[in-house]
């Protein structure tokens, strides 16, 4: 179909026609299609009583955000004697109505997307319409929705999204369709996104209004008031622009919009309106985003924690691992400087302390020698096991010195932020545990199973197993805590929770584990432990107790992330769904 055929038909016929409306829809010019639809409705033509005409008008209304108007137009189906058309056309208009009613429910926060489960989405089912009704493709794949949120100024004099009431975990915060999407290499996305935005601005007043609200972070003009921004960014019907683009929506302005407001997920880069009002945080994240590929790349935000009324919504723009210096480089490249509590802790509280010195010594050792040693052993797997034990012992000495250097006044989240600085070291330690254990089994197990070998009572192997599994538990306890207060429910956090559960389950099966006890690794009231054979500390726990805790911790994390129950998760069972759920996160 030639683009612009709808306009040509309007000029030739001298008046809007159903055919020109459909051609506008086929061209993707939905605003022009609705303008024709309004003219046709005012004319009250008898030709509008056909099933095809009613469906065309409803699609034009829905495509421009007028879902309630679309539903009203389809009320004629309640009096079928007034509608003309073949059996296939009548079935088609009923299929269109079902989809529009589903979209209307979504716009009100109802439907499957708003349930507690977060197990991925399927494409919208194909409409059962005549093959010639190509224009139904303009029906939105999903409706936009905004939950209990409002735009307000935060303490840093920046706009942000705030909760208007208490919000519970897993609750949907907002659902928005993209203004532009690029699939492929991020480095080449800017030019294509700018062209898409310019094209949309020529035909969509709503797109113009949204982009005008996203340009005021850099342009030399007064930013719009909160009322103006809220009206522009909240879902509303689209219409034809009444004036030229204006000097502030130039190509240069849109390049800045793309640079500062792009969402990079998997292999796609997208620009959204209202989601761009959510500010970044490295340590106070309370929301997660999921781009719904099958539904037109719409983005769905859910609450990850309980959010009190009046609290700001935060979402990480990038991976928040690494040092303060590295994170600030990332944020400055996106046109802002993060001032969250975690960054303030690392910039103002940590420097000059014993903890900072211990952390620096650990990471200096990792970057100068330990990382290269691990990489070298990884390239020589046949020798890795025999050389990993000294490497593991050095890693544990660094992590324990870091733990001893912590300030006793720190809260749990400050401990977590501190531990997060050395995450690469912890990952290296977990890898070493696995390599040494595999090496010991290769030497002694032969054709025997691990359980049979341990039941034989080989004291050296049992002692080695307890040492290695205990080290893995000790490291993973710190890693889980680090993720819980930085990027909770991320792929890495869930992976560590599951690995911790498996490690304690393995610990409980070891013959010597009943003779050992877990004592606090630090003096703070945080869940960090180390194994001792004869604990001198008054407070201690058994492996069985920590296994139960780690299982509950893992189930809670997965159930909160995916909105499923522990029965569905089936942790430890033959139908365990952990791996399948993890695959949906696209690490």
Coordinates of C-alpha atoms in Angstrom, one line a residue:
X1 CA 0.0 0.0 0.0
X2 CA 1.5 3.4 -1.0
X3 CA 2.0 5.8 1.9
X4 CA -0.1 8.9 1.6
X5 CA -2.9 7.2 -0.3
X6 CA -5.4 8.3 2.4
X7 CA -4.6 12.0 1.7
X8 CA -4.8 11.4 -2.0
X9 CA -8.3 9.9 -1.7
X10 CA -9.5 12.7 0.4
X11 CA -8.4 15.2 -2.2
X12 CA -9.9 13.3 -5.1
X13 CA -13.2 12.5 -3.4
X14 CA -13.5 16.0 -1.9
X15 CA -14.9 14.6 1.3
X16 CA -13.7 12.0 3.9
X17 CA -14.7 8.4 3.1
X18 CA -14.5 5.1 4.8
X19 CA -11.9 4.1 2.3
X20 CA -9.6 7.0 3.0
X21 CA -9.9 6.3 6.8
X22 CA -8.7 2.7 6.2
X23 CA -5.9 3.9 4.0
X24 CA -4.7 6.3 6.7
X25 CA -4.8 3.4 9.1
X26 CA -2.8 1.2 6.7
X27 CA -0.2 4.0 6.4
X28 CA 0.1 4.2 10.2
X29 CA -1.3 7.8 10.2
X30 CA -3.7 7.1 13.0
X31 CA -4.3 10.7 14.0
X32 CA -5.4 11.5 10.4
X33 CA -7.5 8.4 10.4
X34 CA -9.4 9.6 13.5
X35 CA -9.9 13.1 12.0
X36 CA -11.6 11.4 9.0
X37 CA -13.6 9.2 11.5
X38 CA -14.9 12.3 13.2
X39 CA -16.0 13.8 9.9
X40 CA -17.8 10.6 9.0
X41 CA -19.5 10.4 12.4
X42 CA -20.7 14.0 12.0
X43 CA -22.2 13.2 8.6
X44 CA -24.3 10.3 10.1
X45 CA -24.0 8.5 6.8
X46 CA -26.0 5.3 6.4
X47 CA -22.8 3.6 5.2
X48 CA -21.6 3.6 8.8
X49 CA -24.0 0.9 9.7
X50 CA -21.9 -1.9 8.2
X51 CA -19.8 -4.1 10.4
X52 CA -16.7 -3.0 8.5
X53 CA -17.4 0.7 9.0
X54 CA -18.1 0.2 12.8
X55 CA -14.9 -1.8 13.2
X56 CA -12.9 0.8 11.2
X57 CA -14.2 3.7 13.4
X58 CA -13.5 1.8 16.6
X59 CA -9.9 0.9 15.5
X60 CA -9.2 4.6 14.7
X61 CA -10.5 5.6 18.1
X62 CA -8.5 3.0 20.0
X63 CA -5.3 3.7 18.0
X64 CA -5.4 7.3 19.2
X65 CA -6.0 6.5 22.8
X66 CA -9.8 6.9 22.8
X67 CA -10.6 3.5 24.2
X68 CA -13.9 4.5 25.9
X69 CA -15.1 6.1 22.7
X70 CA -14.1 2.9 20.8
X71 CA -16.2 0.9 23.2
X72 CA -19.2 3.2 22.7
X73 CA -19.0 2.9 19.0
X74 CA -19.2 -0.9 19.4
X75 CA -22.3 -0.8 21.5
X76 CA -24.2 -1.2 18.3
X77 CA -23.4 -4.9 18.6
X78 CA -25.9 -5.1 21.4
X79 CA -28.6 -4.5 18.8
X80 CA -27.4 -6.8 15.9
X81 CA -30.4 -6.0 13.7
X82 CA -28.9 -2.5 13.1
X83 CA -25.6 -3.9 11.8
X84 CA -25.1 -5.1 8.2
X85 CA -22.4 -7.4 6.9
X86 CA -21.5 -11.0 6.2
X87 CA -21.1 -13.6 8.9
X88 CA -17.3 -13.3 8.6
X89 CA -17.5 -9.5 9.0
X90 CA -19.9 -9.7 12.0
X91 CA -17.5 -12.2 13.6
X92 CA -14.6 -9.8 12.9
X93 CA -16.2 -6.8 14.5
X94 CA -17.0 -9.0 17.6
X95 CA -13.3 -9.9 17.7
X96 CA -12.3 -6.3 17.5
X97 CA -14.7 -5.5 20.4
X98 CA -13.2 -8.2 22.6
X99 CA -9.7 -6.8 22.0
X100 CA -10.8 -3.2 22.7
X101 CA -12.6 -4.2 25.9
X102 CA -9.4 -6.0 27.0
X103 CA -7.4 -2.8 26.3
X104 CA -10.0 -0.7 28.2
X105 CA -9.6 -3.0 31.2
X106 CA -5.8 -2.7 31.0
X107 CA -6.1 1.1 31.0
X108 CA -7.9 0.8 34.4
X109 CA -5.3 -1.6 35.9
X110 CA -7.2 -4.8 35.3
X111 CA -6.4 -8.0 33.5
X112 CA -3.7 -10.6 33.4
X113 CA -0.8 -8.2 33.2
X114 CA -1.8 -6.7 36.6
X115 CA -1.9 -10.0 38.5
X116 CA 0.7 -11.0 40.9
X117 CA 2.6 -13.3 38.5
X118 CA 5.5 -12.0 36.4
X119 CA 6.2 -15.1 34.2
X120 CA 6.6 -13.3 30.9
X121 CA 3.8 -12.4 28.4
X122 CA 2.6 -13.8 25.2
X123 CA 1.7 -11.8 22.1
X124 CA -1.9 -10.6 21.8
X125 CA -3.9 -13.4 20.1
X126 CA -4.6 -12.9 16.4
X127 CA -7.8 -11.2 15.6
X128 CA -10.4 -13.3 13.7
X129 CA -11.2 -10.8 11.0
X130 CA -11.5 -10.9 7.2
X131 CA -8.1 -10.9 5.4
X132 CA -8.9 -7.6 3.8
X133 CA -9.1 -5.8 7.2
X134 CA -5.3 -5.1 7.3
X135 CA -6.0 -1.8 9.1
X136 CA -6.8 -3.7 12.4
X137 CA -3.0 -4.0 12.8
X138 CA -3.2 -0.4 14.2
X139 CA -5.0 -1.6 17.4
X140 CA -2.5 -1.0 20.2
X141 CA -0.9 -4.3 21.5
X142 CA -1.4 -3.0 25.0
X143 CA -3.0 -0.1 26.8
X144 CA -1.1 2.5 28.9
X145 CA -1.7 2.7 32.6
X146 CA -0.5 4.8 35.5
X147 CA -0.9 3.7 39.0
X148 CA -0.9 5.7 42.3
X149 CA 1.9 8.1 41.2
X150 CA 2.4 11.8 40.7
X151 CA 5.2 14.0 39.5
X152 CA 6.8 16.1 42.2
X153 CA 10.0 18.0 42.9
X154 CA 12.5 16.0 45.0
X155 CA 15.1 17.3 47.5
X156 CA 17.6 17.8 44.7
X157 CA 15.2 20.1 42.8
X158 CA 14.6 17.5 40.2
X159 CA 11.4 16.1 39.0
X160 CA 10.5 12.6 40.0
X161 CA 7.7 10.1 40.4
X162 CA 6.2 9.7 43.9
X163 CA 3.7 7.3 45.5
X164 CA 0.4 8.9 46.3
X165 CA -0.5 6.0 48.7
X166 CA 1.1 2.9 50.3
X167 CA 2.2 0.5 47.5
X168 CA 2.7 -3.2 48.0
X169 CA 5.4 -5.4 46.4
X170 CA 4.6 -6.7 42.9
X171 CA 2.0 -3.9 42.4
X172 CA 2.1 -2.4 38.9
X173 CA 3.3 1.2 38.9
X174 CA 2.9 2.1 35.3
X175 CA 2.7 0.6 31.8
X176 CA 3.8 2.8 28.8
X177 CA 4.3 2.3 25.1
X178 CA 7.5 3.5 23.5
X179 CA 7.9 6.7 21.5
X180 CA 10.7 5.1 19.4
X181 CA 12.5 1.8 19.4
X182 CA 15.8 0.6 17.9
X183 CA 16.8 -3.0 17.6
X184 CA 20.5 -3.7 17.3
X185 CA 23.8 -2.2 18.3
X186 CA 23.4 0.5 20.9
X187 CA 26.2 2.6 19.4
X188 CA 24.2 3.1 16.2
X189 CA 20.8 3.7 17.8
X190 CA 20.8 7.5 18.2
X191 CA 20.4 8.5 14.5
X192 CA 17.5 6.0 13.9
X193 CA 15.7 7.0 17.2
X194 CA 16.0 10.7 16.3
X195 CA 14.5 10.0 12.8
X196 CA 11.6 8.0 14.4
X197 CA 10.9 10.8 16.9
X198 CA 11.0 13.5 14.2
X199 CA 8.5 11.5 12.1
X200 CA 6.2 11.0 15.1
X201 CA 6.3 14.7 15.9
X202 CA 5.1 15.6 12.5
X203 CA 1.8 13.7 13.0
X204 CA 1.3 13.4 16.8
X205 CA 0.6 16.3 19.1
X206 CA 0.9 14.0 22.1
X207 CA 4.4 12.9 21.1
X208 CA 5.4 16.5 20.8
X209 CA 4.1 17.3 24.3
X210 CA 5.9 14.4 25.8
X211 CA 9.2 15.2 24.1
X212 CA 8.9 18.9 25.1
X213 CA 8.8 17.7 28.8
X214 CA 12.0 15.6 28.2
X215 CA 14.0 18.4 26.7
X216 CA 13.9 20.9 29.6
X217 CA 16.8 19.2 31.4
X218 CA 19.3 21.0 29.2
X219 CA 17.5 23.6 27.0
X220 CA 17.8 27.3 27.9
X221 CA 14.2 27.8 28.7
X222 CA 11.9 27.5 31.7
X223 CA 10.8 23.9 32.4
X224 CA 7.1 23.2 32.3
X225 CA 5.1 23.3 35.5
X226 CA 4.3 20.0 37.2
X227 CA 0.7 20.3 36.1
X228 CA 1.8 20.8 32.5
X229 CA 4.2 17.9 32.7
X230 CA 1.6 15.6 34.3
X231 CA -0.9 16.4 31.6
X232 CA 1.6 15.8 28.8
X233 CA 3.0 12.6 30.1
X234 CA -0.2 10.9 31.5
X235 CA -2.1 8.8 29.0
X236 CA -4.4 10.9 26.9
X237 CA -6.0 11.0 23.4
X238 CA -3.7 12.0 20.5
X239 CA -4.6 14.6 18.0
X240 CA -3.1 16.4 15.0
X241 CA -0.4 19.1 15.7
X242 CA -1.8 22.6 15.3
X243 CA 1.6 24.4 14.7
X244 CA 5.2 23.9 13.5
X245 CA 7.6 21.8 15.4
X246 CA 9.3 24.8 17.1
X247 CA 12.9 25.6 17.8
X248 CA 13.1 23.3 20.9
X249 CA 12.3 20.1 18.9
X250 CA 15.1 20.3 16.5
X251 CA 17.3 17.4 15.6
X252 CA 19.9 18.6 18.1
X253 CA 17.3 18.7 20.9
X254 CA 16.2 15.2 20.1
X255 CA 19.7 13.9 20.2
X256 CA 20.0 15.2 23.7
X257 CA 16.6 13.5 24.6
X258 CA 17.9 10.2 23.3
X259 CA 21.3 10.5 25.1
X260 CA 19.6 11.3 28.4
X261 CA 16.4 9.2 28.4
X262 CA 17.2 5.9 26.5
X263 CA 16.3 2.6 28.1
X264 CA 18.8 -0.1 27.1
X265 CA 17.5 -3.6 27.6
X266 CA 18.8 -6.7 25.9
X267 CA 19.4 -5.8 22.3
X268 CA 17.0 -2.9 22.2
X269 CA 17.1 0.8 22.9
X270 CA 13.9 2.7 23.5
X271 CA 12.5 6.1 24.4
X272 CA 9.5 6.4 26.7
X273 CA 7.6 9.4 28.1
X274 CA 6.5 9.1 31.7
X275 CA 9.0 6.4 32.6
X276 CA 11.7 9.0 32.0
X277 CA 10.5 10.8 35.1
X278 CA 11.7 7.9 37.3
X279 CA 15.1 8.9 38.8
X280 CA 18.1 6.6 39.2
X281 CA 19.5 5.3 42.4
X282 CA 22.5 3.0 43.1
X283 CA 21.3 1.8 46.5
X284 CA 17.6 2.7 47.1
X285 CA 16.0 0.9 44.2
X286 CA 12.3 0.1 44.8
X287 CA 11.0 -0.6 41.3
X288 CA 11.9 -2.9 38.4
X289 CA 11.2 -2.6 34.7
X290 CA 10.4 -5.3 32.2
X291 CA 10.2 -4.5 28.4
X292 CA 7.3 -6.6 27.0
X293 CA 8.8 -7.6 23.6
X294 CA 5.6 -9.4 22.4
X295 CA 3.5 -6.3 23.2
X296 CA 5.1 -3.7 21.1
X297 CA 8.0 -3.2 23.4
X298 CA 5.8 -1.6 26.1
X299 CA 7.6 -1.2 29.4
X300 CA 6.0 -2.4 32.7
X301 CA 7.2 -1.1 36.1
X302 CA 6.4 -3.0 39.3
X303 CA 7.2 -2.2 42.9
X304 CA 10.0 -4.4 44.2
X305 CA 9.4 -3.5 47.9
X306 CA 6.8 -1.8 50.0
X307 CA 6.7 1.9 49.1
X308 CA 5.3 4.3 51.6
X309 CA 3.0 7.1 50.6
X310 CA 5.0 10.2 49.6
X311 CA 8.2 8.2 48.8
X312 CA 10.0 8.6 45.5
X313 CA 10.2 5.8 43.0
X314 CA 13.8 4.7 42.0
X315 CA 15.1 2.5 39.3
X316 CA 18.7 1.8 38.3
X317 CA 19.6 3.2 34.8
X318 CA 22.6 0.9 34.6
X319 CA 24.3 -2.0 36.4
X320 CA 25.2 -0.6 39.9
X321 CA 28.2 -2.9 40.5
X322 CA 31.6 -1.4 40.9
X323 CA 33.2 1.5 42.6
X324 CA 31.8 5.0 43.2
X325 CA 34.2 6.4 40.5
X326 CA 33.0 3.9 37.9
X327 CA 29.3 4.6 38.7
X328 CA 29.8 8.3 38.5
X329 CA 31.4 8.0 35.1
X330 CA 28.3 6.1 33.9
X331 CA 25.9 8.7 35.4
X332 CA 27.8 11.7 34.1
X333 CA 27.9 10.1 30.6
X334 CA 24.1 10.2 30.8
X335 CA 24.0 13.8 31.9
X336 CA 23.5 13.6 35.6
X337 CA 25.4 13.0 38.9
X338 CA 23.9 10.4 41.2
X339 CA 23.5 11.7 44.8
X340 CA 21.7 8.6 46.3
X341 CA 22.4 7.4 49.9
X342 CA 24.8 4.7 48.7
X343 CA 26.9 7.2 46.7
X344 CA 26.9 9.6 49.7
X345 CA 28.0 6.8 52.0
X346 CA 30.9 5.9 49.7
X347 CA 31.9 9.5 49.1
X348 CA 31.5 11.0 52.6
X349 CA 31.4 8.2 55.3
X350 CA 33.7 5.5 54.0
X351 CA 36.9 7.4 53.0
X352 CA 39.7 7.4 55.7
X353 CA 38.3 4.5 57.7
X354 CA 39.9 1.1 58.4
X355 CA 37.1 -0.4 56.3
X356 CA 38.1 1.7 53.3
X357 CA 41.7 0.6 53.7
X358 CA 40.7 -3.1 53.9
X359 CA 38.5 -2.9 50.9
X360 CA 41.1 -1.1 48.9
X361 CA 43.8 -3.7 49.8
X362 CA 41.4 -6.5 48.9
X363 CA 40.5 -5.1 45.5
X364 CA 44.1 -4.0 44.7
X365 CA 45.2 -7.6 45.4
X366 CA 42.4 -8.9 43.2
X367 CA 43.1 -6.5 40.3
X368 CA 46.9 -6.8 40.5
X369 CA 47.3 -10.6 40.8
X370 CA 44.3 -12.7 41.9
X371 CA 42.2 -12.0 38.9
X372 CA 45.1 -12.9 36.5
X373 CA 45.8 -16.0 38.5
X374 CA 42.2 -17.1 38.2
X375 CA 42.1 -16.4 34.5
X376 CA 45.3 -18.4 34.0
X377 CA 43.9 -21.3 35.9
X378 CA 40.6 -21.1 34.0
X379 CA 42.6 -21.6 30.8
X380 CA 44.3 -24.6 32.3
X381 CA 41.4 -26.6 33.8
X382 CA 43.5 -29.7 34.3
X383 CA 45.7 -27.8 36.8
X384 CA 43.1 -25.5 38.3
X385 CA 42.0 -27.7 41.2
X386 CA 45.5 -28.3 42.5
X387 CA 46.4 -24.6 42.5
X388 CA 43.1 -23.1 43.6
X389 CA 43.3 -23.8 47.4
X390 CA 46.1 -21.2 48.1
X391 CA 44.1 -18.7 46.0
X392 CA 40.9 -19.4 48.0
X393 CA 42.8 -19.0 51.3
X394 CA 44.1 -15.6 50.2
X395 CA 40.6 -14.5 49.1
X396 CA 39.1 -15.6 52.5
X397 CA 41.8 -13.7 54.3
X398 CA 40.9 -10.5 52.5
X399 CA 37.2 -10.9 52.9
X400 CA 37.5 -11.6 56.6
X401 CA 39.8 -8.6 57.1
X402 CA 37.1 -6.5 55.4
X403 CA 34.5 -7.9 57.8
X404 CA 36.6 -7.2 60.9
X405 CA 37.2 -3.6 59.7
X406 CA 33.5 -2.7 59.5
X407 CA 32.3 0.1 61.7
X408 CA 30.0 -1.2 64.5
X409 CA 27.6 1.7 64.0
X410 CA 26.8 0.8 60.4
X411 CA 23.3 -0.4 59.5
X412 CA 22.6 -3.5 57.4
X413 CA 22.3 -1.6 54.2
X414 CA 25.6 0.2 54.8
X415 CA 27.3 -3.1 55.4
X416 CA 25.8 -4.3 52.1
X417 CA 27.0 -1.3 50.2
X418 CA 30.5 -1.9 51.6
X419 CA 30.5 -5.6 50.7
X420 CA 29.3 -4.7 47.2
X421 CA 32.6 -3.0 46.5
X422 CA 34.4 -6.4 46.6
X423 CA 31.9 -8.5 44.7
X424 CA 34.4 -9.6 42.0
X425 CA 36.6 -11.0 44.8
X426 CA 33.7 -13.0 46.2
X427 CA 32.8 -14.5 42.8
X428 CA 36.4 -15.5 42.4
X429 CA 36.3 -17.3 45.8
X430 CA 33.1 -19.2 44.9
X431 CA 34.7 -20.3 41.6
X432 CA 37.8 -21.6 43.5
X433 CA 35.6 -23.6 45.9
X434 CA 34.1 -25.4 42.9
X435 CA 37.4 -26.1 41.2
X436 CA 39.1 -27.5 44.4
X437 CA 36.1 -29.8 45.1
X438 CA 36.0 -31.2 41.6
X439 CA 39.8 -31.8 41.8
X440 CA 39.5 -33.7 45.1
X441 CA 36.6 -35.8 43.8
X442 CA 38.6 -36.7 40.6
X443 CA 41.5 -37.9 42.7
X444 CA 39.5 -40.0 45.2
X445 CA 36.1 -40.8 43.8
X446 CA 36.9 -42.6 40.6
X447 CA 33.7 -44.5 39.7
X448 CA 32.1 -44.0 43.1
X449 CA 29.4 -41.5 43.7
X450 CA 30.1 -38.6 46.0
X451 CA 27.5 -39.8 48.6
X452 CA 29.0 -43.3 48.7
X453 CA 32.5 -41.9 49.0
X454 CA 31.5 -39.7 52.0
X455 CA 29.6 -42.5 53.6
X456 CA 32.8 -44.6 53.6
X457 CA 34.1 -42.1 56.0
X458 CA 37.2 -40.9 54.3
X459 CA 38.3 -38.3 56.9
X460 CA 40.4 -36.2 54.6
X461 CA 37.7 -35.9 52.0
X462 CA 35.0 -35.2 54.5
X463 CA 37.2 -32.4 56.1
X464 CA 37.9 -31.0 52.7
X465 CA 34.2 -31.0 51.8
X466 CA 33.3 -29.2 55.0
X467 CA 36.0 -26.6 54.5
X468 CA 35.0 -25.9 50.9
X469 CA 31.2 -25.9 51.3
X470 CA 31.6 -23.7 54.5
X471 CA 33.7 -21.2 52.5
X472 CA 31.1 -21.2 49.7
X473 CA 28.3 -20.5 52.3
X474 CA 30.4 -17.8 54.0
X475 CA 31.1 -16.0 50.7
X476 CA 27.5 -16.4 49.3
X477 CA 26.0 -15.0 52.6
X478 CA 27.9 -11.8 52.0
X479 CA 27.1 -11.7 48.3
X480 CA 23.3 -12.1 48.9
X481 CA 23.3 -9.3 51.5
X482 CA 25.3 -7.1 49.1
X483 CA 22.7 -7.6 46.3
X484 CA 19.6 -7.2 48.6
X485 CA 20.4 -3.5 49.2
X486 CA 21.7 -2.6 45.8
X487 CA 19.9 -4.5 42.9
X488 CA 17.4 -6.6 44.7
X489 CA 15.6 -9.3 42.6
X490 CA 18.1 -8.9 39.8
X491 CA 19.4 -11.9 38.0
X492 CA 22.6 -11.9 40.1
X493 CA 20.7 -11.5 43.4
X494 CA 18.4 -14.5 42.6
X495 CA 21.3 -16.6 41.4
X496 CA 23.2 -16.0 44.6
X497 CA 20.1 -16.8 46.7
X498 CA 19.7 -20.1 44.9
X499 CA 23.4 -20.9 45.1
X500 CA 23.3 -20.2 48.9
X501 CA 20.3 -22.5 49.3
X502 CA 22.1 -25.3 47.5
X503 CA 25.3 -24.8 49.5
X504 CA 23.6 -25.1 52.8
X505 CA 21.6 -28.1 51.6
X506 CA 24.9 -29.7 50.7
X507 CA 26.4 -28.7 54.0
X508 CA 23.6 -30.5 55.9
X509 CA 24.4 -33.7 54.1
X510 CA 28.1 -33.8 55.1
X511 CA 29.0 -36.2 58.0
X512 CA 31.2 -33.7 60.0
X513 CA 28.8 -30.7 59.7
X514 CA 26.9 -31.7 62.9
X515 CA 30.1 -31.2 64.9
X516 CA 30.5 -27.6 63.7
X517 CA 28.6 -24.4 64.4
X518 CA 28.2 -21.1 62.7
X519 CA 29.2 -17.9 64.6
X520 CA 28.7 -14.3 63.6
X521 CA 31.2 -13.0 61.1
X522 CA 30.7 -9.4 62.3
X523 CA 29.4 -7.7 65.4
X524 CA 26.5 -6.0 63.7
X525 CA 23.1 -7.6 63.7
X526 CA 23.4 -8.8 60.1
X527 CA 23.0 -12.3 58.7
X528 CA 26.7 -13.1 58.1
X529 CA 28.3 -16.2 59.6
X530 CA 31.5 -18.3 59.5
X531 CA 31.9 -22.0 60.5
X532 CA 33.9 -23.0 63.6
X533 CA 34.4 -26.4 65.2
X534 CA 34.4 -25.2 68.8
X535 CA 32.5 -21.9 68.9
X536 CA 33.6 -19.5 71.7
X537 CA 30.8 -17.0 70.8
X538 CA 27.7 -17.2 72.8
X539 CA 25.5 -16.7 69.8
X540 CA 25.8 -19.5 67.2
X541 CA 23.6 -21.4 64.8
X542 CA 23.6 -24.9 63.3
X543 CA 23.8 -25.7 59.6
X544 CA 20.3 -27.0 59.7
X545 CA 19.0 -23.7 61.0
X546 CA 20.8 -21.7 58.4
X547 CA 19.7 -24.1 55.7
X548 CA 16.1 -23.4 56.7
X549 CA 16.8 -19.6 56.7
X550 CA 18.5 -19.8 53.2
X551 CA 15.6 -21.8 51.8
X552 CA 13.1 -19.3 53.1
X553 CA 15.3 -16.4 51.8
X554 CA 15.5 -18.0 48.3
X555 CA 11.7 -18.8 48.1
X556 CA 10.9 -15.2 49.3
X557 CA 13.1 -13.6 46.7
X558 CA 11.7 -15.7 43.8
X559 CA 8.1 -15.4 45.0
X560 CA 8.4 -11.6 45.3
X561 CA 10.1 -11.3 41.9
X562 CA 7.7 -13.6 39.9
X563 CA 4.6 -13.4 42.0
X564 CA 4.4 -17.2 42.5
X565 CA 3.9 -19.3 45.5
X566 CA 6.4 -21.7 47.0
X567 CA 4.4 -24.7 45.7
X568 CA 4.8 -23.4 42.2
X569 CA 8.6 -22.8 42.7
X570 CA 9.0 -26.4 44.0
X571 CA 12.4 -25.6 45.5
X572 CA 14.5 -28.8 45.8
X573 CA 11.8 -31.0 44.1
X574 CA 12.0 -32.8 40.8
X575 CA 9.8 -30.1 39.2
X576 CA 11.9 -27.2 40.5
X577 CA 11.2 -24.2 38.3
X578 CA 14.1 -22.0 39.3
X579 CA 16.1 -22.5 36.1
X580 CA 13.1 -21.8 33.9
X581 CA 12.3 -18.6 35.8
X582 CA 15.9 -17.4 35.7
X583 CA 15.9 -17.8 31.9
X584 CA 13.1 -15.2 31.6
X585 CA 15.3 -12.5 33.1
X586 CA 17.8 -12.4 30.1
X587 CA 21.0 -11.9 32.1

